[in-house]
mmCIF file of C-alpha atoms and ligand atoms in Angstrom:
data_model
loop_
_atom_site.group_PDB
_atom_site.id
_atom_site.type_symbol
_atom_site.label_atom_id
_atom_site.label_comp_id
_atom_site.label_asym_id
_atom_site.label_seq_id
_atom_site.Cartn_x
_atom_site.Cartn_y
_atom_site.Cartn_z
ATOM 1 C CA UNK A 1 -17.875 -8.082 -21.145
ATOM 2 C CA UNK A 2 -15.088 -9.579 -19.412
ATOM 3 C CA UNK A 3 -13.882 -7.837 -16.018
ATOM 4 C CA UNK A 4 -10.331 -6.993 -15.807
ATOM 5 C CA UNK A 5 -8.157 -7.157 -12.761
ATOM 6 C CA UNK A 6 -5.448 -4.760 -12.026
ATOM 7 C CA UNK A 7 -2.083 -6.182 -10.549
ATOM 8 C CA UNK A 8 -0.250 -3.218 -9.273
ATOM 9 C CA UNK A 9 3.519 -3.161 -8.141
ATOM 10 C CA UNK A 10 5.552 -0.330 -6.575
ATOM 11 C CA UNK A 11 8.912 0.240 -6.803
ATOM 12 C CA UNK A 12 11.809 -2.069 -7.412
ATOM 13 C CA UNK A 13 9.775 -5.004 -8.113
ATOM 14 C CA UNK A 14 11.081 -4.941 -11.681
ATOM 15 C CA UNK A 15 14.170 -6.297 -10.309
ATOM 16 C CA UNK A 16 12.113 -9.468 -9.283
ATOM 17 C CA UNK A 17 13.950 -12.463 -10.029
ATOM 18 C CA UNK A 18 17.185 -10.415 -10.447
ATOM 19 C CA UNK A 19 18.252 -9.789 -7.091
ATOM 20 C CA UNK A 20 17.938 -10.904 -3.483
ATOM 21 C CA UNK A 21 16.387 -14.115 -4.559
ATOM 22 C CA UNK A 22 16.666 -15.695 -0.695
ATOM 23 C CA UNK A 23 13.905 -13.110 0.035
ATOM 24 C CA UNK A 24 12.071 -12.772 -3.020
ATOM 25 C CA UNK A 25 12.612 -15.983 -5.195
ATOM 26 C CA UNK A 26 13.738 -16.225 -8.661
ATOM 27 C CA UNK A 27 10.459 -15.662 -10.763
ATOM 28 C CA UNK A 28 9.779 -12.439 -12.956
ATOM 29 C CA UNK A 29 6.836 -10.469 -13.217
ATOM 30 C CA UNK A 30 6.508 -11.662 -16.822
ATOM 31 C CA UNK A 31 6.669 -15.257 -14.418
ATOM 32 C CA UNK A 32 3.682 -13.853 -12.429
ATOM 33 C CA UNK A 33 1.626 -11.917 -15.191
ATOM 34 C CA UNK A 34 1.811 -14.886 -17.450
ATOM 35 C CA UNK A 35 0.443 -17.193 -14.170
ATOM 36 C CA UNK A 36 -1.761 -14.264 -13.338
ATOM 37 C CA UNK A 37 -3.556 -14.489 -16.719
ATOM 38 C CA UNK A 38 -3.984 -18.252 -17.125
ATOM 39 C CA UNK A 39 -5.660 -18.014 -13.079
ATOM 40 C CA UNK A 40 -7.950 -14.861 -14.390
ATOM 41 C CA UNK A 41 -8.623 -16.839 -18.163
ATOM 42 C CA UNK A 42 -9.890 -19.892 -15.582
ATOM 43 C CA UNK A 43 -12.272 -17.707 -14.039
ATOM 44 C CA UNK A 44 -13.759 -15.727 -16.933
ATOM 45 C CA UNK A 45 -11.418 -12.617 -15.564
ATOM 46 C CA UNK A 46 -8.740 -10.473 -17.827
ATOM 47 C CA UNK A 47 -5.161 -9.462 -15.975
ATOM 48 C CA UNK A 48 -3.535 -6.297 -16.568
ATOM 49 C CA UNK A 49 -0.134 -6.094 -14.576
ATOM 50 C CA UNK A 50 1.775 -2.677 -14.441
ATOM 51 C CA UNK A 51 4.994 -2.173 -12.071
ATOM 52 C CA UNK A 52 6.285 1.610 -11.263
ATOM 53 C CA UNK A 53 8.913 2.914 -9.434
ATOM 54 C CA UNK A 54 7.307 6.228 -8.795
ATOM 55 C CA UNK A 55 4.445 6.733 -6.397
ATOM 56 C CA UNK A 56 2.499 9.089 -8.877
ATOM 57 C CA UNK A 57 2.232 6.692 -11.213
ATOM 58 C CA UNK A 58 0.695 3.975 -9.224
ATOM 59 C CA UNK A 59 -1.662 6.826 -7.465
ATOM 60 C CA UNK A 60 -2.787 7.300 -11.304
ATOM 61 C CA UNK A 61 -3.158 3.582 -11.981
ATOM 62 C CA UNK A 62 -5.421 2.899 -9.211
ATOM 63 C CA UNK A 63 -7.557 6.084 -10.075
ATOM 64 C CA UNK A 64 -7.598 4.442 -13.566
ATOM 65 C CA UNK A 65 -8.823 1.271 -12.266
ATOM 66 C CA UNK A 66 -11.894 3.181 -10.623
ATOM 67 C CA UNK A 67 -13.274 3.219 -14.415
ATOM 68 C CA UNK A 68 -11.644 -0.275 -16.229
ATOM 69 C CA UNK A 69 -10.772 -2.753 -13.539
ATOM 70 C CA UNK A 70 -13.497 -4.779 -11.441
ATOM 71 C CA UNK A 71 -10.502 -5.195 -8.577
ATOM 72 C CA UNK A 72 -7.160 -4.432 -7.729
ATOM 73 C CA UNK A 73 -4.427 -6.906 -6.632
ATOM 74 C CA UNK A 74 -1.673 -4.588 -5.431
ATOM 75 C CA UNK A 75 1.905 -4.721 -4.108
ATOM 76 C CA UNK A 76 2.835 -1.375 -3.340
ATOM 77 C CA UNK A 77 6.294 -2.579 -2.097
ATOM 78 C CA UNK A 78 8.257 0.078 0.207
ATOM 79 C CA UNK A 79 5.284 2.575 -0.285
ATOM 80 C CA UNK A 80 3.075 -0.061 1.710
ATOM 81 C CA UNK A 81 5.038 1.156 4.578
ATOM 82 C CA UNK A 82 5.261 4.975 3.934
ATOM 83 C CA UNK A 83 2.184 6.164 1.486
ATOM 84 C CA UNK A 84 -1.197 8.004 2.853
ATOM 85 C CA UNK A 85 -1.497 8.895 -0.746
ATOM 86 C CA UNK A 86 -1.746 5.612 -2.020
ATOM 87 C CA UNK A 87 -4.416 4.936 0.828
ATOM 88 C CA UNK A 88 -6.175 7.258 -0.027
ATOM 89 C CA UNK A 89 -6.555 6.792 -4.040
ATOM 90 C CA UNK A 90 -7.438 3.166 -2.892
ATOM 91 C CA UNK A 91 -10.136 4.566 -0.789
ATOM 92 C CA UNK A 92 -11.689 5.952 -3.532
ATOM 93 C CA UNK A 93 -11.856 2.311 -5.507
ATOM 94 C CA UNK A 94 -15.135 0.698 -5.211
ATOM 95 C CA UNK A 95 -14.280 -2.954 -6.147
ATOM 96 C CA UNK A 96 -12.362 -5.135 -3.981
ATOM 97 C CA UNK A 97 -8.802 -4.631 -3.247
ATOM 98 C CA UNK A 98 -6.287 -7.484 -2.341
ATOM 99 C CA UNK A 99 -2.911 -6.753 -0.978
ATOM 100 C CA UNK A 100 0.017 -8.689 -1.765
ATOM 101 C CA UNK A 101 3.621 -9.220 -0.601
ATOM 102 C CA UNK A 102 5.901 -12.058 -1.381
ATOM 103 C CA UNK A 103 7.816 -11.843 1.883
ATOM 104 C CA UNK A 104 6.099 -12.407 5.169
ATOM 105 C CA UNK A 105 6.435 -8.559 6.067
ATOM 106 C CA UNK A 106 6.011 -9.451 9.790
ATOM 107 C CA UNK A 107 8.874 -11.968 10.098
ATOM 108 C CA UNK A 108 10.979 -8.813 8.992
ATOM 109 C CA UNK A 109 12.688 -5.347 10.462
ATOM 110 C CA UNK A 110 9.612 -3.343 12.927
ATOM 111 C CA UNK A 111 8.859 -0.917 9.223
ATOM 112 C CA UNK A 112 7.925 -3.613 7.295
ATOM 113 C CA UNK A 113 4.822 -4.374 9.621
ATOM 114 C CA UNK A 114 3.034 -0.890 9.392
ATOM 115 C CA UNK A 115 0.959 -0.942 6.144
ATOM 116 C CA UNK A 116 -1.193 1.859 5.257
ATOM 117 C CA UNK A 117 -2.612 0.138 2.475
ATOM 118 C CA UNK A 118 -3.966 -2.806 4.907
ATOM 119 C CA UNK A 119 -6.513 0.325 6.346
ATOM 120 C CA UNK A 120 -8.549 -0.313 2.878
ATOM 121 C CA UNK A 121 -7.640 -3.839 1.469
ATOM 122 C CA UNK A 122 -10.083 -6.224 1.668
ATOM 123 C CA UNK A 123 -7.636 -9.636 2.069
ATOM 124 C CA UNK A 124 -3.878 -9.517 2.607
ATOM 125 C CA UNK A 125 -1.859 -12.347 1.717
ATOM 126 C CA UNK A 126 2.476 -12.468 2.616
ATOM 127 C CA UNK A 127 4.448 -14.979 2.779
ATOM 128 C CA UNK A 128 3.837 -16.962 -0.101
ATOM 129 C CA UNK A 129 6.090 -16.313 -2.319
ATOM 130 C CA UNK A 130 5.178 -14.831 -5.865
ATOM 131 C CA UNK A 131 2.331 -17.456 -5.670
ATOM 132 C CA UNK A 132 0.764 -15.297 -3.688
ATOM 133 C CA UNK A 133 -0.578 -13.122 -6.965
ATOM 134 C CA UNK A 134 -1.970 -16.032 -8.151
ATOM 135 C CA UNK A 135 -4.062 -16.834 -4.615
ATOM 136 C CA UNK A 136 -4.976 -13.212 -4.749
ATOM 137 C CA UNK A 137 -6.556 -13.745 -8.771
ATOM 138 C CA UNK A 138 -8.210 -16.884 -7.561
ATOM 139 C CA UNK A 139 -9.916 -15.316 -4.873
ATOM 140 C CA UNK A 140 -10.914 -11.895 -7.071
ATOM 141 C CA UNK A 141 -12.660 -15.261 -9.196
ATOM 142 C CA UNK A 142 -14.928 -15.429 -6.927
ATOM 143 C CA UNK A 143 -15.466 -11.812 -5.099
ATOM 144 C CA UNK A 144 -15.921 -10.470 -8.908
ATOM 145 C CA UNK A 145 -16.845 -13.058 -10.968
ATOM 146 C CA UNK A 146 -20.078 -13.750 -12.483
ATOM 147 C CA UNK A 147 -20.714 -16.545 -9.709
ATOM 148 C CA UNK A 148 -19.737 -14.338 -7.101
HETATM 149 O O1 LIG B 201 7.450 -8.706 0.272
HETATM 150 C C1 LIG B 201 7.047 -7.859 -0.530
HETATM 151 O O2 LIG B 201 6.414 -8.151 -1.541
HETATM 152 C C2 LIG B 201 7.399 -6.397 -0.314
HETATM 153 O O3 LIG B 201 6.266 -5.616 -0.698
HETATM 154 C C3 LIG B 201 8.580 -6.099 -1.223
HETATM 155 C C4 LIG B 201 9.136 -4.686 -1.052
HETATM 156 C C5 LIG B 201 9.393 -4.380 0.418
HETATM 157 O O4 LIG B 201 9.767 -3.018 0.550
HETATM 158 C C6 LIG B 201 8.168 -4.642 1.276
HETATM 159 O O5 LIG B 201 8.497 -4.381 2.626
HETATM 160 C C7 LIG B 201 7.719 -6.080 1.137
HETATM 161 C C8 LIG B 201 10.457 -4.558 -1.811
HETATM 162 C C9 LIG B 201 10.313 -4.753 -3.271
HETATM 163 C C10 LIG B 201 11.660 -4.799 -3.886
HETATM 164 O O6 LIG B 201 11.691 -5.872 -4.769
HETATM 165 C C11 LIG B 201 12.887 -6.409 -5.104
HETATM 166 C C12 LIG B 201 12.819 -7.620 -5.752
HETATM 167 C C13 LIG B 201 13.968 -8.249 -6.108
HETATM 168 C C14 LIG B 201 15.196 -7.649 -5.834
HETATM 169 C C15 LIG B 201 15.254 -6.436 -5.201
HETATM 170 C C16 LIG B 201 14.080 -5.796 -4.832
#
């Protein structure tokens, strides 16, 4: 059966490509689940990308992922900074977790370079843009796929 991949994003990231594109570009999430999915289809993987702007929701996404998703790819956005709660549902995820942000989070104000989330992910990839999703699905290729 073919292993899906969660792509998780906190809030405001459904504004992508709407606002602030100096920072965050002018793609969509459609842009990056549609690139997302072609990257998985190439390596025998399945995409499924959700956005929320409420930290509940993702907490229940990632517990949902302990049962249908072989990985996560997550951007938890502003909650990278601020959520134990998040850490702690991905502590309880056994595949491999990749965390994303398009911005290099370092190069920015002193909160931005505190993640919680970075205490459990596996990779972390900033910096690159939105084509940093699609790094993140190429790499799950091989830490999940059947030639991994
Ligand atoms: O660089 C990233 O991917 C971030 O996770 C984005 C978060 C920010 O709080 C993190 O520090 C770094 C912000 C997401 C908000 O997304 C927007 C996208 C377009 C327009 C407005 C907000």
């Amino acid at each position: 059966m073919t292993k899906t991949i969660y792509i998780l994003n906190g809030p405001n990231l459904n504004l992508l490509g709407q606002r602030e594109p100096e920072i965050y570009g002018h793609d969509t999430l459609a842009d990056v689940e549609a690139r997302c999915a072609e990257v998985a289809k190439g390596g025998g993987l399945a995409a499924r990308l959700l956005q929320s702007n409420h930290e509940g929701q993702i907490i229940d996404w990632v517990q949902e992922a302990r049962e249908q998703a072989a990985g996560i790819i997550i951007n938890p956005a502003a909650l990278t900074h601020t959520s134990v709660a998040v850490l702690d549902a991905l502590n309880a995820f056994d595949g491999p977790v990749i965390e994303v942000h398009i911005s290099q989070i370092h190069r920015r104000e002193s909160f931005r370079h505190q993640s919680y989330v970075s205490l459990r992910a596996d990779a972390v990839i900033a910096g690159f843009g939105v084509q940093g999703y699609a790094l993140a699905m190429q790499r799950m290729g091989q830490l999940v796929g059947d030639s991994a």
